[in-house]
mmCIF file of C-alpha atoms in Angstrom:
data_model
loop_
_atom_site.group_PDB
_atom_site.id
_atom_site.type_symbol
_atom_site.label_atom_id
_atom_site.label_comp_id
_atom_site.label_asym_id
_atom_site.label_seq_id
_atom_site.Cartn_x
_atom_site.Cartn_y
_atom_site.Cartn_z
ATOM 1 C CA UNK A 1 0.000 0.000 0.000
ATOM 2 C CA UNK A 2 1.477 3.152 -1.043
ATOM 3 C CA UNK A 3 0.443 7.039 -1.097
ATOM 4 C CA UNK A 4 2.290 10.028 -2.387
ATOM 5 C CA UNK A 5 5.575 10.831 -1.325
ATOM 6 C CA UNK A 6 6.145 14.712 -2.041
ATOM 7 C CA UNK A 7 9.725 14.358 -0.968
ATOM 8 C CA UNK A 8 11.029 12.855 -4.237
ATOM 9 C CA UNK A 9 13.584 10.756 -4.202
ATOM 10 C CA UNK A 10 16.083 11.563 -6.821
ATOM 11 C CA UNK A 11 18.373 8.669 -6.749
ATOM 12 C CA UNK A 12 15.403 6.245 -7.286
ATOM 13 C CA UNK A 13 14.012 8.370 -9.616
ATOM 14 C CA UNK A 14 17.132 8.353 -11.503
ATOM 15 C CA UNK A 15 17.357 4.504 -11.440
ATOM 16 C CA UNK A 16 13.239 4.233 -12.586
ATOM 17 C CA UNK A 17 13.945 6.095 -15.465
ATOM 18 C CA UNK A 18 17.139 4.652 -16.279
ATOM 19 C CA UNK A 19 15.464 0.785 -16.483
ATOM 20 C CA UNK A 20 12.154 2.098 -18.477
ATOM 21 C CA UNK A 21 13.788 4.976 -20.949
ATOM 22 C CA UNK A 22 14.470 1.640 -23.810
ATOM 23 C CA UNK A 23 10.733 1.217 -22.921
ATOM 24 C CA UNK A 24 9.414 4.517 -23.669
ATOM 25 C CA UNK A 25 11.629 7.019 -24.779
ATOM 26 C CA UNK A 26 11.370 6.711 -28.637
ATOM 27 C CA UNK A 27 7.680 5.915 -28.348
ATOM 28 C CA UNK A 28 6.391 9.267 -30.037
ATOM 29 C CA UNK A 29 9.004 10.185 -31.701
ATOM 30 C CA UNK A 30 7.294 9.570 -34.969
ATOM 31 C CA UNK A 31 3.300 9.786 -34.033
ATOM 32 C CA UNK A 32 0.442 8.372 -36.135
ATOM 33 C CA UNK A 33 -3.175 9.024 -35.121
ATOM 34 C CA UNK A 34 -3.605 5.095 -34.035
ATOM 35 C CA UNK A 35 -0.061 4.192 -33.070
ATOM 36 C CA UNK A 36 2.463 4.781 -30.279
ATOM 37 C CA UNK A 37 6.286 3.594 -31.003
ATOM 38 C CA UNK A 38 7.801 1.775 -28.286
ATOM 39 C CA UNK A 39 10.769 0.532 -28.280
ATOM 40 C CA UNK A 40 13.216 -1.435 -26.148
ATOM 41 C CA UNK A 41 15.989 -2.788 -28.875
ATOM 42 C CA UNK A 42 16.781 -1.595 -32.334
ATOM 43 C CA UNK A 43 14.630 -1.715 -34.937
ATOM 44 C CA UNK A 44 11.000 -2.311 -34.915
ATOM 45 C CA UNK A 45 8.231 -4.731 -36.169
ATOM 46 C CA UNK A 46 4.519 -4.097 -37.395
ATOM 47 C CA UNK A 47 3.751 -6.078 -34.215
ATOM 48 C CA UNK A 48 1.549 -3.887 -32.605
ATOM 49 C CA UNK A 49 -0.451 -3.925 -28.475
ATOM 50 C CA UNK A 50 -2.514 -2.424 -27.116
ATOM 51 C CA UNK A 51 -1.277 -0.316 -23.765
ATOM 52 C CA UNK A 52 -2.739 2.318 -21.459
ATOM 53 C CA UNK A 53 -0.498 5.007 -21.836
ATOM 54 C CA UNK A 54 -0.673 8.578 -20.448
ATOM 55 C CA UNK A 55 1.369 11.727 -21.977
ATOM 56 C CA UNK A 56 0.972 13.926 -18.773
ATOM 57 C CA UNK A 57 0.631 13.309 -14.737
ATOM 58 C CA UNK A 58 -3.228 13.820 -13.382
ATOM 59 C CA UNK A 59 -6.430 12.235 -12.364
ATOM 60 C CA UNK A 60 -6.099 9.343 -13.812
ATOM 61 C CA UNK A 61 -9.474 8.791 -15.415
ATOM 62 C CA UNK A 62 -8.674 11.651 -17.528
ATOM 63 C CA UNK A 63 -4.865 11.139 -18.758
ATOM 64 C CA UNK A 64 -4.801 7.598 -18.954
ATOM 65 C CA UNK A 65 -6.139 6.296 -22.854
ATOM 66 C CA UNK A 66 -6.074 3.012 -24.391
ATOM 67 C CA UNK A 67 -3.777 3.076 -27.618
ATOM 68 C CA UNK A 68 -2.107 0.734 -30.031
ATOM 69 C CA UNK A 69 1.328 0.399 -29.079
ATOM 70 C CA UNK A 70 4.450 -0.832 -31.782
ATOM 71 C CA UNK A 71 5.767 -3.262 -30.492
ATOM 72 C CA UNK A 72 9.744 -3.263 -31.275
ATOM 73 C CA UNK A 73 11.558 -6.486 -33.154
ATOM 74 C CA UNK A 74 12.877 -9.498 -30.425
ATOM 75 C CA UNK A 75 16.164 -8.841 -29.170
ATOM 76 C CA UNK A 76 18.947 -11.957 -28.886
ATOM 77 C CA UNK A 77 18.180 -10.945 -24.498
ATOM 78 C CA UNK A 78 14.531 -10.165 -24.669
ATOM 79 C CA UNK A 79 11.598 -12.262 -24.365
ATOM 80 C CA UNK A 80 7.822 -11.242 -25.972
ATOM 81 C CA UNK A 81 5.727 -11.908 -23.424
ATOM 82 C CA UNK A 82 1.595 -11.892 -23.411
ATOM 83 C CA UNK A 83 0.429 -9.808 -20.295
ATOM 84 C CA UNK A 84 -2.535 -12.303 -18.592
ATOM 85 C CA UNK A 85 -3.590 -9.602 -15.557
ATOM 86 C CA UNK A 86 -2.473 -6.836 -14.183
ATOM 87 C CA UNK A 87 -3.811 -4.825 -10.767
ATOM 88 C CA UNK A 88 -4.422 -1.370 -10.201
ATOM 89 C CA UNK A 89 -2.840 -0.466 -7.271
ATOM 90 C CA UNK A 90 -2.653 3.076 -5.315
ATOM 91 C CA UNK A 91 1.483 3.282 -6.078
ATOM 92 C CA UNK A 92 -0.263 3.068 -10.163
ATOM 93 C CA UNK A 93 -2.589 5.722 -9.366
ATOM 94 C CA UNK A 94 0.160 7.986 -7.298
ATOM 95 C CA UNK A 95 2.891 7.387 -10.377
ATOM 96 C CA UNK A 96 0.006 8.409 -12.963
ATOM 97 C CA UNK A 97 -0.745 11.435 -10.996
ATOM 98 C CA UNK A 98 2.767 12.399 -10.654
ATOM 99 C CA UNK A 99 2.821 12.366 -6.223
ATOM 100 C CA UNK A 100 5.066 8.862 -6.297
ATOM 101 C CA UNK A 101 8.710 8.882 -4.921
ATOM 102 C CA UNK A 102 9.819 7.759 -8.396
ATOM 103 C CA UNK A 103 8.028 8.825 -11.505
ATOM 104 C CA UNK A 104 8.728 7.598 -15.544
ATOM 105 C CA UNK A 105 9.479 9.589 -18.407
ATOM 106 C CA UNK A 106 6.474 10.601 -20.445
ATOM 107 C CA UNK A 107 4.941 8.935 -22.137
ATOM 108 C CA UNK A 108 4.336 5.717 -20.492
ATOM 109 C CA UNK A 109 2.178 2.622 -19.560
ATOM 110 C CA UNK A 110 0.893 2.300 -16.172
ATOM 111 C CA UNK A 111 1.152 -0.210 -14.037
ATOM 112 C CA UNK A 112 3.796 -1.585 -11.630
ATOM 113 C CA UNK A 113 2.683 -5.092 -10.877
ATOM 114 C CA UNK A 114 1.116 -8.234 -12.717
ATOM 115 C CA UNK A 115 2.317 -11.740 -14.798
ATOM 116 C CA UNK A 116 2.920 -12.360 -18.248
ATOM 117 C CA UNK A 117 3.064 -15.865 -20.119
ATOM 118 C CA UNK A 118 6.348 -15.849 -22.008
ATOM 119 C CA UNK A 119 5.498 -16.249 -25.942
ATOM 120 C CA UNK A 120 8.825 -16.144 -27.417
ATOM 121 C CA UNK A 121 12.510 -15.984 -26.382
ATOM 122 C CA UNK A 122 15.597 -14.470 -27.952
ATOM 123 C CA UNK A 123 18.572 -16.603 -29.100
ATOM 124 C CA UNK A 124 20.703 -15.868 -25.729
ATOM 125 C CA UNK A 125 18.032 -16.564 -23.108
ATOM 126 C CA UNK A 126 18.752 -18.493 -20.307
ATOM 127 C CA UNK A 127 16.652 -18.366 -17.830
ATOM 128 C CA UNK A 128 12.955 -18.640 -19.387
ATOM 129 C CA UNK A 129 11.143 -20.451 -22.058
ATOM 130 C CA UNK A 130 8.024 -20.290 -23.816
ATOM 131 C CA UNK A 131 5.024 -20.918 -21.645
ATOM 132 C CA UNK A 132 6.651 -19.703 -18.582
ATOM 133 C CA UNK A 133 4.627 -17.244 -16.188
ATOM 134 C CA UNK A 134 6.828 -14.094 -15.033
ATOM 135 C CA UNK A 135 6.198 -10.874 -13.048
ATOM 136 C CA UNK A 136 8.238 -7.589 -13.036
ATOM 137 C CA UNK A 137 11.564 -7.263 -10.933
ATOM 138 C CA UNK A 138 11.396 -3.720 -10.552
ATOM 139 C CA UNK A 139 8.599 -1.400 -10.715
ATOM 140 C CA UNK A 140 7.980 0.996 -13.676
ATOM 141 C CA UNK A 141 7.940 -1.822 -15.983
ATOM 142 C CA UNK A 142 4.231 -0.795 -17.392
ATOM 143 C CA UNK A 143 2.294 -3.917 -16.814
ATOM 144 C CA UNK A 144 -1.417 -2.553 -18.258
ATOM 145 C CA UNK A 145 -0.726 -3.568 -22.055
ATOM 146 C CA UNK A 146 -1.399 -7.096 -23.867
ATOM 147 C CA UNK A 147 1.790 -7.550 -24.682
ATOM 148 C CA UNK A 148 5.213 -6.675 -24.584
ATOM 149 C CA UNK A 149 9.251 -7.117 -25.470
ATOM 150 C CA UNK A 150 11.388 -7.154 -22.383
ATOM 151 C CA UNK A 151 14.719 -7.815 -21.575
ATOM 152 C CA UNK A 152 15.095 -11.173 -19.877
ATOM 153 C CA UNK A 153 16.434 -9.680 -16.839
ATOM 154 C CA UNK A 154 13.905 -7.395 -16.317
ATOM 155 C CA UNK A 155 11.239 -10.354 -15.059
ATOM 156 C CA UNK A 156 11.375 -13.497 -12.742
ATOM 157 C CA UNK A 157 9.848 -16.714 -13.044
ATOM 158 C CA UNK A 158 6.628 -17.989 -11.436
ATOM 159 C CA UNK A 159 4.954 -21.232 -11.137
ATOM 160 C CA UNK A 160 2.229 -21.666 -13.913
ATOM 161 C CA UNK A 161 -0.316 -23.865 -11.425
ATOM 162 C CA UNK A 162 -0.811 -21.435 -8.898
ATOM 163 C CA UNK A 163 -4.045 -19.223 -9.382
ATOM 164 C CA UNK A 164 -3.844 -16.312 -12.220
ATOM 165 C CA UNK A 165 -4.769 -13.519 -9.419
ATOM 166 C CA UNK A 166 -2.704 -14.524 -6.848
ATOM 167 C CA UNK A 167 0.416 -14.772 -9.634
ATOM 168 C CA UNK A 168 -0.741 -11.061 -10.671
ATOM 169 C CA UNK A 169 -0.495 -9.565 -7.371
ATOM 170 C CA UNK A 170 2.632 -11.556 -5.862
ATOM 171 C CA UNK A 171 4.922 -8.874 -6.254
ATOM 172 C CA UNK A 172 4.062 -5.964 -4.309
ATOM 173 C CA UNK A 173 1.896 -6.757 -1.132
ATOM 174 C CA UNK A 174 2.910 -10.116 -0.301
ATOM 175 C CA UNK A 175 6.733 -9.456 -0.790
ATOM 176 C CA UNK A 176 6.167 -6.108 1.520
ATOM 177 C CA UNK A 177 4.346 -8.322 4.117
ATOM 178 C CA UNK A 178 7.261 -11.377 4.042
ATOM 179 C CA UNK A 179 10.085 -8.942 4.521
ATOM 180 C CA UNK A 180 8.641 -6.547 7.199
ATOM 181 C CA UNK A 181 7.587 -9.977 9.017
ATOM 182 C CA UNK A 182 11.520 -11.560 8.574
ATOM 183 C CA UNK A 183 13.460 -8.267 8.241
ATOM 184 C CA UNK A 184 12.950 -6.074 11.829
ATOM 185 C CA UNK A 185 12.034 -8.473 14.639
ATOM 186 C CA UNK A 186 13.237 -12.089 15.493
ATOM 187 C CA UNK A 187 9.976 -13.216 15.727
ATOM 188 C CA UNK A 188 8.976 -16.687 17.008
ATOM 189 C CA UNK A 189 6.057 -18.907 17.162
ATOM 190 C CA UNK A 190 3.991 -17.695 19.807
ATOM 191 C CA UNK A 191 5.212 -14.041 19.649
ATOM 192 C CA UNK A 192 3.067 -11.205 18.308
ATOM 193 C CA UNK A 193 2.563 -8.435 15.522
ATOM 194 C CA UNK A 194 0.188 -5.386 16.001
ATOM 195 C CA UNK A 195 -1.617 -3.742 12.415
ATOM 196 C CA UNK A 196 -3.497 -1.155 10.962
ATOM 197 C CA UNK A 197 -4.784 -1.263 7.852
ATOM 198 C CA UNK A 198 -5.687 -5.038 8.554
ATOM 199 C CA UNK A 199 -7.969 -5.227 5.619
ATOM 200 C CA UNK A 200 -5.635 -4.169 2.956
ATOM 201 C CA UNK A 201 -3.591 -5.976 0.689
ATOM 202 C CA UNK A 202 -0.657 -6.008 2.720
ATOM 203 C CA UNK A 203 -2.591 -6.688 5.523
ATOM 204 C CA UNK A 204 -4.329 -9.402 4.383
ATOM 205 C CA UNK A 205 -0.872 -10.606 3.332
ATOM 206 C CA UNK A 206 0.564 -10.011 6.745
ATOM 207 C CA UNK A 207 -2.223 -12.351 8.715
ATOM 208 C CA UNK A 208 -1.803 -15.530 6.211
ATOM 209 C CA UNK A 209 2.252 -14.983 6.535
ATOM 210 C CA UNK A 210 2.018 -14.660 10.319
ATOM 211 C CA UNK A 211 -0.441 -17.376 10.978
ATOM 212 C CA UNK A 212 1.897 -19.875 8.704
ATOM 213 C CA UNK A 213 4.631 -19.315 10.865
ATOM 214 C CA UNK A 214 2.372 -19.464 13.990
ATOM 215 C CA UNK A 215 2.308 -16.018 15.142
ATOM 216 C CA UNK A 216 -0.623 -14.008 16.579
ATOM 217 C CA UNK A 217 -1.708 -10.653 14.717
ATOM 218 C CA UNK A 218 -3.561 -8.041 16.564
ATOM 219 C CA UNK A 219 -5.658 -6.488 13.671
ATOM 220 C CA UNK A 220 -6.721 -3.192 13.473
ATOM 221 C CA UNK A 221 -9.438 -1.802 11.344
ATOM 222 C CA UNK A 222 -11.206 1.332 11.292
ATOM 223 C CA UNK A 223 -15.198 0.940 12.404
ATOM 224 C CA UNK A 224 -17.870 0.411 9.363
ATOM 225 C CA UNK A 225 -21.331 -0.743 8.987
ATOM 226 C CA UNK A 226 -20.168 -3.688 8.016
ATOM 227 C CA UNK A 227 -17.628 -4.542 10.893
ATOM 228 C CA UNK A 228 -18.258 -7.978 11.615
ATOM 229 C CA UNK A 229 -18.605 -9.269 8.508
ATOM 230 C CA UNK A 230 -14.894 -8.050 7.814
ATOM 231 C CA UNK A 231 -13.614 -9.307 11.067
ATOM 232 C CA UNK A 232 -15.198 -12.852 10.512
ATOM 233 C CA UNK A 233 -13.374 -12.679 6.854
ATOM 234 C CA UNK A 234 -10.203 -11.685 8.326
ATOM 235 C CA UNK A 235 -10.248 -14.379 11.103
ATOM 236 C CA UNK A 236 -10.655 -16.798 8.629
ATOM 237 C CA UNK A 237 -7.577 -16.033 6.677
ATOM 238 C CA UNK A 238 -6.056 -16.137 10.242
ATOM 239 C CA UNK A 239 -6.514 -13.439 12.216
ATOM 240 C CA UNK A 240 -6.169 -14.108 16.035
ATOM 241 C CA UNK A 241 -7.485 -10.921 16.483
ATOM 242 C CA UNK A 242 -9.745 -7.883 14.979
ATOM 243 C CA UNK A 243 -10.072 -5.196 16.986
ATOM 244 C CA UNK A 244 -11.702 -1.100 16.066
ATOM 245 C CA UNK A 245 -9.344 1.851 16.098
ATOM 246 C CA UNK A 246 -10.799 3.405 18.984
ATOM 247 C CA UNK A 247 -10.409 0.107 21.138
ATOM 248 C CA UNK A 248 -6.521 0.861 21.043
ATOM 249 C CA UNK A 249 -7.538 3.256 24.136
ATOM 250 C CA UNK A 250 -9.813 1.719 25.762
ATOM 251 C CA UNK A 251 -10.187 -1.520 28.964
ATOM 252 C CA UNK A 252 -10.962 -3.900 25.955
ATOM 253 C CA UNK A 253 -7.136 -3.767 24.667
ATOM 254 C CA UNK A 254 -5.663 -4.723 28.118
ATOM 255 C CA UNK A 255 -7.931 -7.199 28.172
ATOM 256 C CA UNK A 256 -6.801 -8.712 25.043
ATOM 257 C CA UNK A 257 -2.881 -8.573 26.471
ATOM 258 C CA UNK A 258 -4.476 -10.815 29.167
ATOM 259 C CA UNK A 259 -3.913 -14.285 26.958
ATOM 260 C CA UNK A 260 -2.235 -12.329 24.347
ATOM 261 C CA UNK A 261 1.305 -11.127 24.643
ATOM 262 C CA UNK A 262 2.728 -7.308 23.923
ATOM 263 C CA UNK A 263 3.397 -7.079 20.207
ATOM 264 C CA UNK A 264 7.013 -7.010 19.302
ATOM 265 C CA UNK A 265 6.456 -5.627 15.581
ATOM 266 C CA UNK A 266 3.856 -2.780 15.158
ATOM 267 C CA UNK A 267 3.242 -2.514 11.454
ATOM 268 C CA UNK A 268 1.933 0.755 10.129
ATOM 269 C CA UNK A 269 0.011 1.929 6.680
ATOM 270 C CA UNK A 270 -2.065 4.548 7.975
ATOM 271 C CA UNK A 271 -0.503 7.452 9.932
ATOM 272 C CA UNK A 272 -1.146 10.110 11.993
ATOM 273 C CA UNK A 273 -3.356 9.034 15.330
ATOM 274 C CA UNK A 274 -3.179 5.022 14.325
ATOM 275 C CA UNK A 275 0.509 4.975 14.273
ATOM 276 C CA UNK A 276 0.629 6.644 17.730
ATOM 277 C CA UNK A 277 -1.764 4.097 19.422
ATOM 278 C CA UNK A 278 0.208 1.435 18.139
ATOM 279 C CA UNK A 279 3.564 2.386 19.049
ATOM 280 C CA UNK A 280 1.827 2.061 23.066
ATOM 281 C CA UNK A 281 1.405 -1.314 22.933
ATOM 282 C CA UNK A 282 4.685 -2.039 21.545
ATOM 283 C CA UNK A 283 6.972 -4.312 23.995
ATOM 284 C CA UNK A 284 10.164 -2.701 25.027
ATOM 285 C CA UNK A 285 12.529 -2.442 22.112
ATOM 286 C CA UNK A 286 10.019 -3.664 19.797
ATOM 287 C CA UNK A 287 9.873 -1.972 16.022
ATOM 288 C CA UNK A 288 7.315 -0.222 14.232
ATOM 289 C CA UNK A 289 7.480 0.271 10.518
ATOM 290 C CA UNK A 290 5.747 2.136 7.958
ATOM 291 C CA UNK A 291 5.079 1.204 4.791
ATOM 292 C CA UNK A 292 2.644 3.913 3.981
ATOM 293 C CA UNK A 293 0.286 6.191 4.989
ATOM 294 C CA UNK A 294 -3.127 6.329 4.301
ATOM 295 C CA UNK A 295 -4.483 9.318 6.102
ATOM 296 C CA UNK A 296 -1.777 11.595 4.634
ATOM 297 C CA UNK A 297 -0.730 12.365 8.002
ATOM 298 C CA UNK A 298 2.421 12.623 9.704
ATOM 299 C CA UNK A 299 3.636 10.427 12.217
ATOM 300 C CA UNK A 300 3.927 11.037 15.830
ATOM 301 C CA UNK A 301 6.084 9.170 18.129
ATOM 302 C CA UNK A 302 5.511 10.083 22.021
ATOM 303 C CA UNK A 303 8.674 11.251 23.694
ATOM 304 C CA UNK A 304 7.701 8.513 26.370
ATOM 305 C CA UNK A 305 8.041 5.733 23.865
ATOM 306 C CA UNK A 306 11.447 6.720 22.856
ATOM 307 C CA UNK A 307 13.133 7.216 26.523
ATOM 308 C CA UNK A 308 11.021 4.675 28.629
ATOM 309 C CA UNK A 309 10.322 1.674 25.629
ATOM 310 C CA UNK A 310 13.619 2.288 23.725
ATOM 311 C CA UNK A 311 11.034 1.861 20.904
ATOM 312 C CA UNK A 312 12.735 1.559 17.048
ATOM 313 C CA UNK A 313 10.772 3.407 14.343
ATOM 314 C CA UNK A 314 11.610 2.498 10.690
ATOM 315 C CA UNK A 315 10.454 2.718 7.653
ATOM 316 C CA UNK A 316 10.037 0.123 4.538
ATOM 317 C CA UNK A 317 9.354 0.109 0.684
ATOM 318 C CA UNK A 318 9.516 -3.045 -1.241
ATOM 319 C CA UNK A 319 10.842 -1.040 -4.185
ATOM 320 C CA UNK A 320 14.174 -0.144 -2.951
ATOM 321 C CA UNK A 321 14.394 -3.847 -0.981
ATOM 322 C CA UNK A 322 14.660 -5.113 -4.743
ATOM 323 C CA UNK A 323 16.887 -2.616 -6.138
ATOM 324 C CA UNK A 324 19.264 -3.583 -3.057
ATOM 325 C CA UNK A 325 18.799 -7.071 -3.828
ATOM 326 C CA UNK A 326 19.203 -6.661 -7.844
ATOM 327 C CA UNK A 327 22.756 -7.236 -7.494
ATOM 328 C CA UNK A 328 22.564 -11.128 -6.104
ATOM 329 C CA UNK A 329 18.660 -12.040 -7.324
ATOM 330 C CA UNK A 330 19.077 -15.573 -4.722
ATOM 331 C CA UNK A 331 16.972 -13.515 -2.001
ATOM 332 C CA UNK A 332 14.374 -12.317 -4.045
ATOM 333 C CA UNK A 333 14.183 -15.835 -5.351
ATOM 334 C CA UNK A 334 13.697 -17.803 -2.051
ATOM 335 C CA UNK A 335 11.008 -15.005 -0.980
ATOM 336 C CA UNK A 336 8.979 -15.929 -4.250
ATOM 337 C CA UNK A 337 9.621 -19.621 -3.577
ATOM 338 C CA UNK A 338 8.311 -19.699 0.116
ATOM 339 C CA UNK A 339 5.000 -17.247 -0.818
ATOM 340 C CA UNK A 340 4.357 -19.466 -4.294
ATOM 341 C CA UNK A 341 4.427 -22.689 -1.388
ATOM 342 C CA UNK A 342 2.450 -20.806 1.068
ATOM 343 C CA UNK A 343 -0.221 -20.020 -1.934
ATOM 344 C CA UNK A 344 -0.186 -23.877 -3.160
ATOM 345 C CA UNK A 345 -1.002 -25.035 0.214
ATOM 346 C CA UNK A 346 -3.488 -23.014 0.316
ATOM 347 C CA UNK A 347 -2.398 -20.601 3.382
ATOM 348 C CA UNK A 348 -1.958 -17.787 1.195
ATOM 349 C CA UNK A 349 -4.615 -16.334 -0.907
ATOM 350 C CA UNK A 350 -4.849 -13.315 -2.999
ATOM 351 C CA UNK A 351 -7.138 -10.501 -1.558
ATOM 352 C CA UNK A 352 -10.485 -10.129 -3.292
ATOM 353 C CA UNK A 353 -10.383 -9.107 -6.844
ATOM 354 C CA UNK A 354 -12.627 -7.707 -9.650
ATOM 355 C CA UNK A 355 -11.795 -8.558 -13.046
ATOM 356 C CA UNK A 356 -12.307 -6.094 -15.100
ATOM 357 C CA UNK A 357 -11.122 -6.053 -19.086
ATOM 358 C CA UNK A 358 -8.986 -3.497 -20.566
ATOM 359 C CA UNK A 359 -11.703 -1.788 -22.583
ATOM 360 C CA UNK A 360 -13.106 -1.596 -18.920
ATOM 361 C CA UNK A 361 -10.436 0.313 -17.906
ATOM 362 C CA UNK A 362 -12.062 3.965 -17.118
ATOM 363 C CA UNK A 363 -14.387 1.829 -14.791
ATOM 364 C CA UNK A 364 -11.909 0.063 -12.986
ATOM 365 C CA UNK A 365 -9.793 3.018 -12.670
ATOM 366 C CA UNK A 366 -12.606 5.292 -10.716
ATOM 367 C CA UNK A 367 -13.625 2.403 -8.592
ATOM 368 C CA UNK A 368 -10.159 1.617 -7.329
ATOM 369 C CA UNK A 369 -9.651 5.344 -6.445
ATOM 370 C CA UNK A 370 -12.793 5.273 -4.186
ATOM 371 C CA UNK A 371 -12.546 4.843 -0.091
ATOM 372 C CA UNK A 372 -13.588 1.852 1.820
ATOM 373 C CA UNK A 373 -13.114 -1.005 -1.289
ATOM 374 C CA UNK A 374 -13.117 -4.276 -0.743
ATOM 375 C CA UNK A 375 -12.187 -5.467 -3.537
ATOM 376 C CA UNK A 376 -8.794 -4.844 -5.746
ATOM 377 C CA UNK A 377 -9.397 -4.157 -9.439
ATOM 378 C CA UNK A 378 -7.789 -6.701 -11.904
ATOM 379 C CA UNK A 379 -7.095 -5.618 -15.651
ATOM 380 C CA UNK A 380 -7.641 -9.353 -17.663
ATOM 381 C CA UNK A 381 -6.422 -8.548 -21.254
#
């Protein structure tokens, strides 16, 4: 889960637009009224796609249009690849209108995040043959289009036989959850995490993860109409326990602690008041860490928690986890590899998804930009 980031980050921005300018810089170069050039190699084919591309940063129902896309001849490293489904996520909608940390050259596709069935391979590829399923390395790869070239090291290998939405939506919220689960705490069986934004894709991701490796989650969730029936649906992807913002302050918490140890990991996508009444509970020394921040607020860490708790506030991004990673992909592999087991045992699910088709895509994009959704829009081309 991700929300603008006004402080841009130049380096990252540097490196986004270094890995997608053989996607998109020479696309209009030489316009037609039908037909974007894209290229990624030299030369180019009358294969054409079609893409949702956008020339200029704004709301995105306005910006974003579906066009016909050249698709550029297969290099000797690159593999043509058929796009099966891609999300719309809220780091999409920030990069389209132009509030994301790291930001594309214009023009360009949207989308960060989805999997592709390999269709043809150049003569030096290694690592990937036709049929394969793969999803993005890096973000800024522009996943909503049917198809595409790509270099082959520019996308990893998935298993084929796991379900098409879960393989679409792999990348981003379930690889955020694994690593802030493995990467700040020692955590053991028994042991607990504290969460806002329970409902979310990361979330969701976070309770499946934690209950696998037999740890309690303390779930947090702002109040609704609809309450229970979201607490019963989070409890049985594994929840130990769903509990309303304003319960963070009140007898029913310290009840809870009663059969329920003090949460060593406080994970935070909200914000503002949340991410104070989380940091409370923490156990001495335990983390928090943000991964985003819903309620565009800033976030406020009590003087008390510092000196008396020796609490440890960090912050996380999946995004620059990979780029650290890029160098030795082993990591990155083994993360995929334990989630892809998790989802074939059927302890990890994807959240709920609409399918939507590309033509579609005006529809899905409003919906996903609207509060209190319950469901994650998926482009099927």
């Amino acid at each position: 889960m991700w929300v603008p980031l006004h402080a841009v980050c130049l380096r990252s921005q540097r490196v986004l637009r270094r890995s997608v300018a053989a996607a998109v810089s020479q696309c209009f170069r030489h316009r037609d009224a039908s037909v974007s050039h894209f290229s990624h190699s030299a030369g180019l084919s009358v294969q054409t796609c079609k893409a949702l591309v956008y020339r200029t940063h704004g709301d995105p129902s306005r910006v974003v249009q579906l066009e016909g896309v050249e698709l550029p001849s297969l290099g000797a490293k690159d593999v043509l690849v058929k796009v099966l489904a891609a999300p719309i996520n809220p780091s999409d909608i920030n990069m389209i209108q132009g509030t994301y940390a790291i930001l594309p050259d214009l023009p360009a596709v949207g989308g960060n995040e989805g999997v592709a069935q390999v269709v043809e391979v150049g003569s030096q590829v290694k690592s990937l043959k036709t049929g394969d399923w793969v999803i993005p390395k890096d973000a800024g790869l522009g996943t909503w289009r049917t198809q595409a070239v790509l270099p082959e090291e520019d996308v990893i290998s998935v298993p084929n036989d796991i379900p098409l939405v879960s393989a679409a939506t792999l990348g981003v919220n379930p690889c955020t959850a694994f690593r802030m689960l493995s990467d700040f705490e020692d955590l053991k069986p028994g042991d607990s995490v504290i969460q806002n934004a329970a409902n979310s894709g990361v979330g969701q991701a976070v309770i499946q993860i934690a209950a696998a490796r037999g740890i309690n989650t303390i779930n947090v969730i702002r109040d609704r109409p609809e309450f229970t029936e979201l607490s019963d649906k989070l409890k049985a992807i594994g929840a130990s326990h769903v509990i309303k913002e304003e319960a963070l302050r009140k007898h029913e918490i310290k009840e809870l602690f009663k059969t329920c140890p003090k949460p060593k990991l406080a994970l935070n996508g909200v914000g503002g008041k949340s991410a104070t009444e989380l940091l409370r509970h923490l156990q001495i020394g335990g983390s928090m860490v943000t991964y985003g921040g819903m309620s565009k607020q800033p976030v406020t860490v009590p003087v008390s928690a510092l000196i008396f708790k020796d609490v440890k506030v960090r912050g996380f991004w999946v995004t620059q986890w990979k780029r650290d990673h890029s160098h030795d992909g082993r990591a990155f592999r083994a993360m995929l590899d334990e989630l892809c087991s998790l989802i074939k045992q059927g302890k990890l699910t994807a959240p709920a998804c609409t399918e939507v088709g590309l033509q579609q895509y005006h529809a899905a994009l409003d919906t996903a930009m609207q509060p209190f959704i319950s469901t994650k829009q998926i482009l099927v081309m």
